[in-house]
Amino acid sequence: MDLNAAEAATLLELGELDTLKRLYDTHGLRPGGFGLPVDFRRDEETFQKTLAPLPRLARAAAAMGCLRCPTWVLPFSNDLPFAENFDTHRRRLRACAEILGEHGIWLGLEFVGPKTMRVGKKHEFIWNMAGMLELADAIGTGNVGLLLDCWHWYTSHGTVADILALKPQQVVYTHVNDAPAGVPVDEQVDNVRRMPGETGVIDIAGFLGALAKIGYDGPVTAEPFVPSLKELPPVEACRRTSAALDNILASAGLR
């Protein structure tokens, strides 16, 4: 289960972090990841202001054994041309990765694949696996890899072979979901998705099977963006999501 790093930091400072550890242990849970709390997509002042608390949060996350920090990268900019945007991302994300690295934490970068996210925008930016791996390498801290979402893998026309070519340390975190049936891949809309395995449009078994083959051993988290889930009581929403995860893991031969 993902960690609220701010709450963990407060508990650590109060000397009560063991309470949270026991809560995880009682329910048979392990910390998955914590989202990067830094706004690196806006102006420099905002970036620096939101970067400042990161050492405190990283220290607490590491104390919980939570060593994966995912975030996402916009596939366009209406302000910066590609090269300038790349340099800005490299500089800012390097600052984040250096802080995380001091605590043994990996930074996972998610590319956003749908073509509909880029159409009509002034400057295209990274939107596929190859481009994001190039950025991770350019950051150069040795603790940056991918947040690999099967939705963005599918909408960027990724293949199982692409995943099989990865090293396990290049995948920091994963998301799973499915896509609506009857919609061409280049017309898929980012926030219109389906529960994992619901339609079979995305080859989730191939996706998970390839990750298993390369030795990925991190979280597999559902991110379906299904409005009906929000209308359910939290326990029922969790039950349905858990059942969907169990089904796709079984279909990939991992259960």
Coordinates of C-alpha atoms in Angstrom, one line a residue:
M1 CA 0.0 0.0 0.0
D2 CA 1.3 3.5 -0.9
L3 CA 2.6 5.6 1.9
N4 CA 1.5 9.0 3.0
A5 CA 5.0 10.4 3.5
A6 CA 3.9 13.6 5.2
E7 CA 2.1 11.6 7.9
A8 CA 5.0 9.3 8.3
A9 CA 7.4 12.3 8.7
T10 CA 5.2 13.7 11.5
L11 CA 5.1 10.3 13.3
L12 CA 8.9 10.0 12.9
E13 CA 9.4 13.4 14.5
L14 CA 7.1 12.4 17.3
G15 CA 8.9 9.2 17.9
E16 CA 5.8 7.2 17.0
L17 CA 6.7 5.7 13.6
D18 CA 6.6 2.2 15.0
T19 CA 2.8 2.7 15.4
L20 CA 2.5 3.0 11.6
K21 CA 4.9 0.1 11.0
R22 CA 2.7 -2.1 13.3
L23 CA -0.4 -1.1 11.5
Y24 CA 1.1 -2.2 8.2
D25 CA 2.3 -5.4 9.7
T26 CA -1.1 -6.2 11.4
H27 CA -2.8 -6.1 8.0
G28 CA -0.1 -7.9 6.1
L29 CA 0.9 -4.9 4.1
R30 CA 4.2 -3.5 2.8
P31 CA 4.8 0.2 1.8
G32 CA 4.6 0.5 -2.0
G33 CA 5.7 4.0 -2.9
F34 CA 5.0 7.6 -2.3
G35 CA 4.3 10.2 -5.0
L36 CA 6.9 12.8 -5.6
P37 CA 5.7 15.9 -3.7
V38 CA 7.6 18.3 -5.8
D39 CA 6.0 20.5 -8.5
F40 CA 8.7 20.5 -11.2
R41 CA 6.3 21.3 -14.0
R42 CA 5.7 25.0 -13.2
D43 CA 7.9 28.1 -12.5
E44 CA 11.3 28.0 -10.8
E45 CA 10.0 29.6 -7.6
T46 CA 7.3 26.9 -7.2
F47 CA 9.8 24.2 -7.9
Q48 CA 12.2 25.4 -5.2
K49 CA 9.5 25.9 -2.7
T50 CA 8.1 22.4 -3.1
L51 CA 11.5 20.8 -3.3
A52 CA 12.5 22.1 0.2
P53 CA 10.4 19.6 2.2
L54 CA 11.6 16.6 0.2
P55 CA 14.6 15.6 2.5
R56 CA 12.2 15.4 5.5
L57 CA 9.7 13.2 3.6
A58 CA 12.4 11.0 2.0
R59 CA 13.9 10.4 5.5
A60 CA 10.6 9.2 6.8
A61 CA 9.8 7.1 3.8
A62 CA 13.1 5.3 4.0
A63 CA 12.5 4.7 7.7
M64 CA 9.3 2.9 6.6
G65 CA 11.2 0.8 4.0
C66 CA 9.4 2.7 1.2
L67 CA 12.1 3.1 -1.4
R68 CA 10.1 3.9 -4.6
C69 CA 8.9 7.4 -5.5
P70 CA 6.9 7.7 -8.7
T71 CA 5.8 10.8 -10.7
W72 CA 4.6 11.6 -14.2
V73 CA 5.9 13.9 -16.9
L74 CA 3.7 15.9 -19.2
P75 CA 4.0 15.0 -22.9
F76 CA 3.9 18.6 -24.1
S77 CA 4.6 22.2 -23.3
N78 CA 3.0 25.3 -24.5
D79 CA 6.0 27.3 -23.4
L80 CA 9.3 25.4 -23.9
P81 CA 10.6 23.8 -27.0
F82 CA 11.7 20.2 -26.7
A83 CA 15.4 20.8 -26.0
E84 CA 14.8 23.5 -23.4
N85 CA 12.1 21.4 -21.7
F86 CA 14.4 18.4 -21.6
D87 CA 17.2 20.4 -19.9
T88 CA 14.7 21.8 -17.4
H89 CA 13.4 18.4 -16.5
R90 CA 16.9 17.0 -16.3
R91 CA 18.1 19.7 -13.9
R92 CA 15.0 19.7 -11.7
L93 CA 14.5 15.9 -11.6
R94 CA 18.3 15.5 -10.9
A95 CA 17.8 17.7 -7.8
C96 CA 15.0 15.4 -6.7
A97 CA 16.8 12.2 -7.4
E98 CA 19.9 13.3 -5.5
I99 CA 17.9 13.9 -2.4
L100 CA 16.0 10.6 -2.8
G101 CA 19.3 8.8 -3.5
E102 CA 20.7 9.9 -0.2
H103 CA 18.1 7.8 1.4
G104 CA 18.3 4.8 -1.0
I105 CA 15.1 5.7 -2.8
W106 CA 14.5 5.3 -6.5
L107 CA 12.6 7.9 -8.6
G108 CA 10.2 6.4 -11.2
L109 CA 9.2 8.6 -14.2
E110 CA 6.0 7.9 -16.1
F111 CA 5.6 8.8 -19.7
V112 CA 2.1 9.8 -20.9
G113 CA 1.2 8.0 -24.1
P114 CA -2.1 9.1 -25.6
K115 CA -1.9 11.0 -28.8
T116 CA -4.9 13.0 -27.7
M117 CA -2.8 14.6 -25.0
R118 CA -0.4 16.1 -27.5
V119 CA -2.7 17.1 -30.4
G120 CA -3.0 20.9 -30.6
K121 CA -0.2 21.6 -28.1
K122 CA 2.6 23.9 -29.1
H123 CA 5.6 21.8 -28.3
E124 CA 5.6 18.0 -28.1
F125 CA 7.6 16.3 -25.3
I126 CA 8.5 12.8 -24.2
W127 CA 5.6 10.4 -24.6
N128 CA 7.1 6.9 -24.9
M129 CA 9.4 4.5 -23.1
A130 CA 12.5 5.2 -25.2
G131 CA 12.3 8.9 -24.6
M132 CA 11.8 8.5 -20.8
L133 CA 14.7 6.1 -20.5
E134 CA 16.9 8.8 -22.3
L135 CA 15.8 11.4 -19.7
A136 CA 16.5 8.9 -16.9
D137 CA 20.0 8.3 -18.2
A138 CA 20.6 12.1 -18.7
I139 CA 19.7 12.7 -15.1
G140 CA 22.7 10.5 -14.3
T141 CA 22.2 9.8 -10.6
G142 CA 21.8 6.0 -11.0
N143 CA 18.5 5.8 -9.1
V144 CA 16.0 6.9 -11.8
G145 CA 13.9 4.5 -13.8
L146 CA 10.3 4.1 -15.1
L147 CA 6.9 4.3 -13.6
L148 CA 5.5 1.9 -16.3
D149 CA 1.8 2.1 -16.7
C150 CA 0.2 -0.4 -19.1
W151 CA -2.2 2.3 -20.3
H152 CA 0.6 4.5 -21.5
W153 CA 2.6 1.5 -22.8
Y154 CA -0.4 0.6 -24.9
T155 CA -1.3 4.1 -26.1
S156 CA 2.4 4.8 -27.0
H157 CA 2.3 1.6 -29.2
G158 CA 4.7 -0.2 -26.8
T159 CA 5.4 -3.9 -27.2
V160 CA 6.2 -6.8 -25.0
A161 CA 9.6 -6.9 -26.6
D162 CA 10.2 -3.3 -25.4
I163 CA 9.6 -4.5 -21.8
L164 CA 11.8 -7.6 -22.2
A165 CA 14.7 -5.4 -23.3
L166 CA 14.6 -3.6 -19.9
K167 CA 16.7 -4.4 -16.9
P168 CA 14.7 -4.9 -13.7
Q169 CA 16.2 -1.8 -12.0
Q170 CA 14.9 0.3 -14.9
V171 CA 11.3 -0.3 -13.7
V172 CA 10.6 1.4 -10.4
Y173 CA 6.8 1.1 -10.2
T174 CA 3.8 -0.1 -12.3
H175 CA 0.2 0.8 -12.9
V176 CA -2.4 -1.4 -14.5
N177 CA -5.8 -0.7 -16.0
D178 CA -7.7 -1.4 -19.2
A179 CA -9.0 0.7 -22.1
P180 CA -12.5 1.1 -23.5
A181 CA -13.3 -1.3 -26.4
G182 CA -14.1 0.0 -29.8
V183 CA -11.8 3.1 -29.6
P184 CA -8.8 3.3 -31.9
V185 CA -5.6 3.5 -29.9
D186 CA -4.7 7.0 -31.1
E187 CA -8.2 8.2 -30.1
Q188 CA -8.0 6.9 -26.5
V189 CA -8.5 9.7 -23.9
D190 CA -6.3 9.6 -20.9
N191 CA -8.9 9.8 -18.1
V192 CA -11.4 7.4 -19.7
R193 CA -10.3 3.9 -18.7
R194 CA -11.6 0.6 -17.5
M195 CA -10.8 -1.8 -14.6
P196 CA -7.8 -4.0 -15.1
G197 CA -8.7 -6.9 -17.4
E198 CA -12.3 -5.6 -18.0
T199 CA -12.2 -5.3 -21.8
G200 CA -9.0 -7.1 -22.8
V201 CA -8.0 -4.2 -25.1
I202 CA -4.7 -4.0 -23.3
D203 CA -2.5 -7.1 -23.2
I204 CA -2.1 -7.0 -19.5
A205 CA -1.1 -10.7 -19.3
G206 CA 1.8 -10.0 -21.7
F207 CA 2.7 -6.8 -19.8
L208 CA 2.9 -8.5 -16.5
G209 CA 4.5 -11.6 -17.9
A210 CA 7.3 -9.6 -19.4
L211 CA 7.8 -7.7 -16.1
A212 CA 8.0 -11.0 -14.3
K213 CA 10.5 -12.4 -16.8
I214 CA 12.9 -9.5 -16.4
G215 CA 12.8 -9.8 -12.6
Y216 CA 10.6 -6.9 -11.6
D217 CA 9.6 -7.3 -7.9
G218 CA 7.8 -4.1 -7.1
P219 CA 4.2 -2.9 -6.7
V220 CA 1.5 -3.5 -9.2
T221 CA -1.1 -0.8 -8.6
A222 CA -4.5 -0.3 -10.2
E223 CA -5.2 3.1 -11.7
P224 CA -8.5 2.6 -13.6
F225 CA -10.1 6.1 -13.4
V226 CA -13.5 4.5 -13.3
P227 CA -16.1 7.0 -12.0
S228 CA -18.4 4.2 -10.7
L229 CA -15.8 3.2 -8.1
K230 CA -16.0 6.6 -6.5
E231 CA -19.7 6.0 -5.9
L232 CA -19.1 2.8 -3.9
P233 CA -18.3 2.6 -0.2
P234 CA -14.5 2.5 0.2
V235 CA -14.4 -1.2 1.3
E236 CA -16.5 -2.3 -1.7
A237 CA -14.3 -0.3 -4.1
C238 CA -11.2 -1.9 -2.6
R239 CA -12.8 -5.3 -2.9
R240 CA -13.6 -4.9 -6.6
T241 CA -10.2 -3.5 -7.4
S242 CA -8.5 -6.3 -5.5
A243 CA -10.6 -8.9 -7.3
A244 CA -9.6 -7.3 -10.7
L245 CA -5.9 -7.4 -9.7
D246 CA -6.2 -11.1 -8.6
N247 CA -7.7 -11.9 -12.0
I248 CA -5.1 -10.3 -14.1
L249 CA -2.3 -11.8 -12.0
A250 CA -3.8 -15.2 -12.5
S251 CA -4.2 -14.6 -16.3
A252 CA -0.5 -13.8 -16.4
G253 CA 0.3 -17.0 -14.5
L254 CA 1.5 -15.1 -11.5
R255 CA -1.0 -16.5 -9.0

